[in-house]
């Protein structure tokens, strides 16, 4: 079965610093989704990537799907306290019958 | 546009009891998904309903079951509750998937505590 591994598991950065979160799949990705979760709450959609090499940005967050379509990265520029939370990557399983998620990366931003 | 709603917000049950969790999807969405988020285990896929039918279930025992009603709202039932069922249960909805996945819209979750 397909698995998504996220790294790092947790991250503490100083406000204003840049950071990158990685998501590696054990199989080819046919659609990669990034979500953000505040602890104990629902998930907020950030962006979706479908094509190898695709890159999308929203405000100070940029996500990219690599050419071989087995890894995605999420980059935050000039981090702010509002960026703190849990970032999860999700992908369709090979059969297209479920959206599976990585275990998440917990981001803390110190001011 | 109203988002996905879930009820109750919190639920406290005793071992062996049954729990019923409810979800209302966004208007126009016909697919409903249930996920369990237990401490340290990440988001685990539970069930997917589309057009009133169960399309797929994750690796959970049969005491986890559910249904989708004609108005596309859904219910998750957990029988014979065990302590390890304590978790945040998240519901999500999307347009009908038909083998491909669309963006999922998540509800705020139901926190189930089993004592």
PDB file of N, CA and C in Angstrom, chain B residues 14-78:
ATOM      1  N   UNK B  14     -18.428   5.407  27.712  1.00  0.00           N
ATOM      2  CA  UNK B  14     -17.759   4.385  28.518  1.00  0.00           C
ATOM      3  C   UNK B  14     -17.454   3.177  27.654  1.00  0.00           C
ATOM      4  N   UNK B  15     -16.401   2.473  28.000  1.00  0.00           N
ATOM      5  CA  UNK B  15     -16.047   1.241  27.280  1.00  0.00           C
ATOM      6  C   UNK B  15     -17.248   0.331  27.107  1.00  0.00           C
ATOM      7  N   UNK B  16     -17.424  -0.201  25.894  1.00  0.00           N
ATOM      8  CA  UNK B  16     -18.522  -1.108  25.623  1.00  0.00           C
ATOM      9  C   UNK B  16     -19.770  -0.426  25.071  1.00  0.00           C
ATOM     10  N   UNK B  17     -19.856   0.881  25.256  1.00  0.00           N
ATOM     11  CA  UNK B  17     -21.026   1.602  24.739  1.00  0.00           C
ATOM     12  C   UNK B  17     -20.901   1.825  23.237  1.00  0.00           C
ATOM     13  N   UNK B  18     -21.939   2.424  22.671  1.00  0.00           N
ATOM     14  CA  UNK B  18     -21.944   2.765  21.254  1.00  0.00           C
ATOM     15  C   UNK B  18     -21.897   4.282  21.097  1.00  0.00           C
ATOM     16  N   UNK B  19     -21.233   4.744  20.056  1.00  0.00           N
ATOM     17  CA  UNK B  19     -21.177   6.180  19.770  1.00  0.00           C
ATOM     18  C   UNK B  19     -21.706   6.425  18.363  1.00  0.00           C
ATOM     19  N   UNK B  20     -22.442   7.514  18.206  1.00  0.00           N
ATOM     20  CA  UNK B  20     -22.945   7.911  16.893  1.00  0.00           C
ATOM     21  C   UNK B  20     -22.494   9.336  16.602  1.00  0.00           C
ATOM     22  N   UNK B  21     -21.811   9.500  15.496  1.00  0.00           N
ATOM     23  CA  UNK B  21     -21.285  10.793  15.086  1.00  0.00           C
ATOM     24  C   UNK B  21     -21.971  11.180  13.780  1.00  0.00           C
ATOM     25  N   UNK B  22     -22.259  12.457  13.616  1.00  0.00           N
ATOM     26  CA  UNK B  22     -23.000  12.926  12.453  1.00  0.00           C
ATOM     27  C   UNK B  22     -22.237  13.971  11.659  1.00  0.00           C
ATOM     28  N   UNK B  23     -22.519  13.978  10.357  1.00  0.00           N
ATOM     29  CA  UNK B  23     -21.813  14.887   9.458  1.00  0.00           C
ATOM     30  C   UNK B  23     -22.776  15.385   8.383  1.00  0.00           C
ATOM     31  N   UNK B  24     -22.746  16.680   8.135  1.00  0.00           N
ATOM     32  CA  UNK B  24     -23.510  17.252   7.023  1.00  0.00           C
ATOM     33  C   UNK B  24     -22.533  17.854   6.031  1.00  0.00           C
ATOM     34  N   UNK B  25     -22.565  17.391   4.775  1.00  0.00           N
ATOM     35  CA  UNK B  25     -21.610  17.889   3.783  1.00  0.00           C
ATOM     36  C   UNK B  25     -22.009  19.259   3.256  1.00  0.00           C
ATOM     37  N   UNK B  26     -21.109  19.838   2.508  1.00  0.00           N
ATOM     38  CA  UNK B  26     -21.398  21.094   1.829  1.00  0.00           C
ATOM     39  C   UNK B  26     -22.477  20.830   0.777  1.00  0.00           C
ATOM     40  N   UNK B  27     -23.385  21.769   0.623  1.00  0.00           N
ATOM     41  CA  UNK B  27     -24.456  21.613  -0.353  1.00  0.00           C
ATOM     42  C   UNK B  27     -23.889  21.349  -1.752  1.00  0.00           C
ATOM     43  N   UNK B  28     -24.395  20.299  -2.407  1.00  0.00           N
ATOM     44  CA  UNK B  28     -23.904  19.949  -3.735  1.00  0.00           C
ATOM     45  C   UNK B  28     -22.874  18.834  -3.725  1.00  0.00           C
ATOM     46  N   UNK B  29     -22.293  18.574  -2.560  1.00  0.00           N
ATOM     47  CA  UNK B  29     -21.322  17.479  -2.442  1.00  0.00           C
ATOM     48  C   UNK B  29     -22.062  16.171  -2.193  1.00  0.00           C
ATOM     49  N   UNK B  30     -21.646  15.113  -2.884  1.00  0.00           N
ATOM     50  CA  UNK B  30     -22.303  13.824  -2.707  1.00  0.00           C
ATOM     51  C   UNK B  30     -21.407  12.790  -2.032  1.00  0.00           C
ATOM     52  N   UNK B  31     -20.127  13.095  -1.926  1.00  0.00           N
ATOM     53  CA  UNK B  31     -19.184  12.168  -1.277  1.00  0.00           C
ATOM     54  C   UNK B  31     -18.867  12.635   0.133  1.00  0.00           C
ATOM     55  N   UNK B  32     -18.864  11.676   1.054  1.00  0.00           N
ATOM     56  CA  UNK B  32     -18.503  11.944   2.445  1.00  0.00           C
ATOM     57  C   UNK B  32     -17.433  10.946   2.873  1.00  0.00           C
ATOM     58  N   UNK B  33     -16.426  11.447   3.535  1.00  0.00           N
ATOM     59  CA  UNK B  33     -15.319  10.635   4.006  1.00  0.00           C
ATOM     60  C   UNK B  33     -15.214  10.771   5.516  1.00  0.00           C
ATOM     61  N   UNK B  34     -14.826   9.683   6.167  1.00  0.00           N
ATOM     62  CA  UNK B  34     -14.578   9.725   7.605  1.00  0.00           C
ATOM     63  C   UNK B  34     -13.123   9.349   7.865  1.00  0.00           C
ATOM     64  N   UNK B  35     -12.503  10.086   8.772  1.00  0.00           N
ATOM     65  CA  UNK B  35     -11.129   9.818   9.172  1.00  0.00           C
ATOM     66  C   UNK B  35     -11.049   9.799  10.697  1.00  0.00           C
ATOM     67  N   UNK B  36     -10.113   8.991  11.186  1.00  0.00           N
ATOM     68  CA  UNK B  36      -9.805   8.966  12.610  1.00  0.00           C
ATOM     69  C   UNK B  36      -8.423   9.551  12.810  1.00  0.00           C
ATOM     70  N   UNK B  37      -8.303  10.475  13.749  1.00  0.00           N
ATOM     71  CA  UNK B  37      -6.994  11.043  14.069  1.00  0.00           C
ATOM     72  C   UNK B  37      -6.727  10.802  15.543  1.00  0.00           C
ATOM     73  N   UNK B  38      -6.013   9.716  15.808  1.00  0.00           N
ATOM     74  CA  UNK B  38      -5.643   9.376  17.183  1.00  0.00           C
ATOM     75  C   UNK B  38      -4.245   9.899  17.451  1.00  0.00           C
ATOM     76  N   UNK B  39      -3.969  10.157  18.698  1.00  0.00           N
ATOM     77  CA  UNK B  39      -2.668  10.725  19.081  1.00  0.00           C
ATOM     78  C   UNK B  39      -1.537   9.817  18.604  1.00  0.00           C
ATOM     79  N   UNK B  40      -0.630  10.410  17.862  1.00  0.00           N
ATOM     80  CA  UNK B  40       0.544   9.674  17.413  1.00  0.00           C
ATOM     81  C   UNK B  40       0.349   8.801  16.187  1.00  0.00           C
ATOM     82  N   UNK B  41      -0.896   8.656  15.726  1.00  0.00           N
ATOM     83  CA  UNK B  41      -1.143   7.762  14.587  1.00  0.00           C
ATOM     84  C   UNK B  41      -1.458   8.499  13.300  1.00  0.00           C
ATOM     85  N   UNK B  42      -1.571   9.798  13.343  1.00  0.00           N
ATOM     86  CA  UNK B  42      -1.888  10.521  12.124  1.00  0.00           C
ATOM     87  C   UNK B  42      -3.336  10.336  11.707  1.00  0.00           C
ATOM     88  N   UNK B  43      -3.620  10.764  10.511  1.00  0.00           N
ATOM     89  CA  UNK B  43      -4.982  10.736   9.978  1.00  0.00           C
ATOM     90  C   UNK B  43      -5.196   9.409   9.255  1.00  0.00           C
ATOM     91  N   UNK B  44      -6.091   8.587   9.798  1.00  0.00           N
ATOM     92  CA  UNK B  44      -6.341   7.270   9.228  1.00  0.00           C
ATOM     93  C   UNK B  44      -7.693   7.246   8.512  1.00  0.00           C
ATOM     94  N   UNK B  45      -7.692   6.782   7.258  1.00  0.00           N
ATOM     95  CA  UNK B  45      -8.923   6.718   6.473  1.00  0.00           C
ATOM     96  C   UNK B  45      -9.852   5.635   7.027  1.00  0.00           C
ATOM     97  N   UNK B  46     -11.099   5.990   7.260  1.00  0.00           N
ATOM     98  CA  UNK B  46     -12.089   5.065   7.813  1.00  0.00           C
ATOM     99  C   UNK B  46     -13.077   4.585   6.762  1.00  0.00           C
ATOM    100  N   UNK B  47     -13.833   5.508   6.189  1.00  0.00           N
ATOM    101  CA  UNK B  47     -14.930   5.154   5.295  1.00  0.00           C
ATOM    102  C   UNK B  47     -15.127   6.235   4.242  1.00  0.00           C
ATOM    103  N   UNK B  48     -15.642   5.792   3.077  1.00  0.00           N
ATOM    104  CA  UNK B  48     -15.996   6.722   2.016  1.00  0.00           C
ATOM    105  C   UNK B  48     -17.389   6.354   1.514  1.00  0.00           C
ATOM    106  N   UNK B  49     -18.289   7.299   1.531  1.00  0.00           N
ATOM    107  CA  UNK B  49     -19.625   7.126   0.991  1.00  0.00           C
ATOM    108  C   UNK B  49     -19.815   8.057  -0.196  1.00  0.00           C
ATOM    109  N   UNK B  50     -20.471   7.524  -1.223  1.00  0.00           N
ATOM    110  CA  UNK B  50     -20.755   8.345  -2.389  1.00  0.00           C
ATOM    111  C   UNK B  50     -22.118   7.948  -2.932  1.00  0.00           C
ATOM    112  N   UNK B  51     -22.981   8.921  -3.123  1.00  0.00           N
ATOM    113  CA  UNK B  51     -24.323   8.656  -3.640  1.00  0.00           C
ATOM    114  C   UNK B  51     -25.060   7.581  -2.835  1.00  0.00           C
ATOM    115  N   UNK B  52     -24.870   7.597  -1.537  1.00  0.00           N
ATOM    116  CA  UNK B  52     -25.589   6.676  -0.663  1.00  0.00           C
ATOM    117  C   UNK B  52     -24.961   5.298  -0.497  1.00  0.00           C
ATOM    118  N   UNK B  53     -23.882   5.038  -1.229  1.00  0.00           N
ATOM    119  CA  UNK B  53     -23.245   3.710  -1.174  1.00  0.00           C
ATOM    120  C   UNK B  53     -21.890   3.803  -0.480  1.00  0.00           C
ATOM    121  N   UNK B  54     -21.527   2.744   0.228  1.00  0.00           N
ATOM    122  CA  UNK B  54     -20.177   2.661   0.788  1.00  0.00           C
ATOM    123  C   UNK B  54     -19.235   2.264  -0.335  1.00  0.00           C
ATOM    124  N   UNK B  55     -18.263   3.106  -0.649  1.00  0.00           N
ATOM    125  CA  UNK B  55     -17.345   2.860  -1.770  1.00  0.00           C
ATOM    126  C   UNK B  55     -16.045   2.209  -1.318  1.00  0.00           C
ATOM    127  N   UNK B  56     -15.634   2.495  -0.110  1.00  0.00           N
ATOM    128  CA  UNK B  56     -14.374   1.945   0.372  1.00  0.00           C
ATOM    129  C   UNK B  56     -14.311   2.115   1.882  1.00  0.00           C
ATOM    130  N   UNK B  57     -13.587   1.194   2.537  1.00  0.00           N
ATOM    131  CA  UNK B  57     -13.347   1.343   3.958  1.00  0.00           C
ATOM    132  C   UNK B  57     -11.894   1.074   4.248  1.00  0.00           C
ATOM    133  N   UNK B  58     -11.384   1.720   5.260  1.00  0.00           N
ATOM    134  CA  UNK B  58      -9.994   1.529   5.645  1.00  0.00           C
ATOM    135  C   UNK B  58      -9.843   0.287   6.498  1.00  0.00           C
ATOM    136  N   UNK B  59      -8.654   0.121   7.040  1.00  0.00           N
ATOM    137  CA  UNK B  59      -8.338  -1.067   7.819  1.00  0.00           C
ATOM    138  C   UNK B  59      -8.843  -0.918   9.253  1.00  0.00           C
ATOM    139  N   UNK B  60     -10.143  -0.959   9.414  1.00  0.00           N
ATOM    140  CA  UNK B  60     -10.774  -0.849  10.732  1.00  0.00           C
ATOM    141  C   UNK B  60     -11.730  -2.020  10.907  1.00  0.00           C
ATOM    142  N   UNK B  61     -11.946  -2.446  12.165  1.00  0.00           N
ATOM    143  CA  UNK B  61     -12.843  -3.585  12.401  1.00  0.00           C
ATOM    144  C   UNK B  61     -14.291  -3.243  12.059  1.00  0.00           C
ATOM    145  N   UNK B  62     -15.138  -4.269  11.884  1.00  0.00           N
ATOM    146  CA  UNK B  62     -16.533  -4.078  11.486  1.00  0.00           C
ATOM    147  C   UNK B  62     -17.363  -3.279  12.492  1.00  0.00           C
ATOM    148  N   UNK B  63     -16.895  -3.131  13.732  1.00  0.00           N
ATOM    149  CA  UNK B  63     -17.688  -2.357  14.687  1.00  0.00           C
ATOM    150  C   UNK B  63     -17.694  -0.848  14.339  1.00  0.00           C
ATOM    151  N   UNK B  64     -16.845  -0.494  13.377  1.00  0.00           N
ATOM    152  CA  UNK B  64     -16.928   0.853  12.804  1.00  0.00           C
ATOM    153  C   UNK B  64     -17.803   0.751  11.559  1.00  0.00           C
ATOM    154  N   UNK B  65     -18.931   1.401  11.580  1.00  0.00           N
ATOM    155  CA  UNK B  65     -19.818   1.341  10.430  1.00  0.00           C
ATOM    156  C   UNK B  65     -20.487   2.698  10.252  1.00  0.00           C
ATOM    157  N   UNK B  66     -21.189   2.823   9.162  1.00  0.00           N
ATOM    158  CA  UNK B  66     -21.862   4.091   8.944  1.00  0.00           C
ATOM    159  C   UNK B  66     -22.885   3.975   7.845  1.00  0.00           C
ATOM    160  N   UNK B  67     -23.417   5.117   7.489  1.00  0.00           N
ATOM    161  CA  UNK B  67     -24.338   5.157   6.372  1.00  0.00           C
ATOM    162  C   UNK B  67     -24.440   6.579   5.854  1.00  0.00           C
ATOM    163  N   UNK B  68     -24.953   6.682   4.646  1.00  0.00           N
ATOM    164  CA  UNK B  68     -25.187   7.992   4.055  1.00  0.00           C
ATOM    165  C   UNK B  68     -26.664   8.077   3.701  1.00  0.00           C
ATOM    166  N   UNK B  69     -27.268   9.165   4.077  1.00  0.00           N
ATOM    167  CA  UNK B  69     -28.698   9.358   3.883  1.00  0.00           C
ATOM    168  C   UNK B  69     -28.996   9.989   2.521  1.00  0.00           C
ATOM    169  N   UNK B  70     -30.273   9.948   2.089  1.00  0.00           N
ATOM    170  CA  UNK B  70     -30.624  10.522   0.782  1.00  0.00           C
ATOM    171  C   UNK B  70     -30.221  11.991   0.625  1.00  0.00           C
ATOM    172  N   UNK B  71     -30.134  12.731   1.720  1.00  0.00           N
ATOM    173  CA  UNK B  71     -29.712  14.141   1.611  1.00  0.00           C
ATOM    174  C   UNK B  71     -28.182  14.264   1.685  1.00  0.00           C
ATOM    175  N   UNK B  72     -27.486  13.140   1.612  1.00  0.00           N
ATOM    176  CA  UNK B  72     -26.013  13.030   1.584  1.00  0.00           C
ATOM    177  C   UNK B  72     -25.338  13.251   2.942  1.00  0.00           C
ATOM    178  N   UNK B  73     -26.121  13.531   3.973  1.00  0.00           N
ATOM    179  CA  UNK B  73     -25.507  13.589   5.296  1.00  0.00           C
ATOM    180  C   UNK B  73     -25.108  12.165   5.688  1.00  0.00           C
ATOM    181  N   UNK B  74     -24.271  12.064   6.691  1.00  0.00           N
ATOM    182  CA  UNK B  74     -23.734  10.745   7.028  1.00  0.00           C
ATOM    183  C   UNK B  74     -23.646  10.571   8.532  1.00  0.00           C
ATOM    184  N   UNK B  75     -23.625   9.324   8.916  1.00  0.00           N
ATOM    185  CA  UNK B  75     -23.538   8.942  10.317  1.00  0.00           C
ATOM    186  C   UNK B  75     -22.430   7.907  10.453  1.00  0.00           C
ATOM    187  N   UNK B  76     -21.608   8.051  11.465  1.00  0.00           N
ATOM    188  CA  UNK B  76     -20.590   7.048  11.777  1.00  0.00           C
ATOM    189  C   UNK B  76     -20.970   6.431  13.112  1.00  0.00           C
ATOM    190  N   UNK B  77     -21.049   5.117  13.139  1.00  0.00           N
ATOM    191  CA  UNK B  77     -21.353   4.397  14.371  1.00  0.00           C
ATOM    192  C   UNK B  77     -20.164   3.575  14.807  1.00  0.00           C
ATOM    193  N   UNK B  78     -19.860   3.662  16.071  1.00  0.00           N
ATOM    194  CA  UNK B  78     -18.784   2.844  16.624  1.00  0.00           C
ATOM    195  C   UNK B  78     -19.381   2.032  17.759  1.00  0.00           C
TER     196      UNK B  78
END
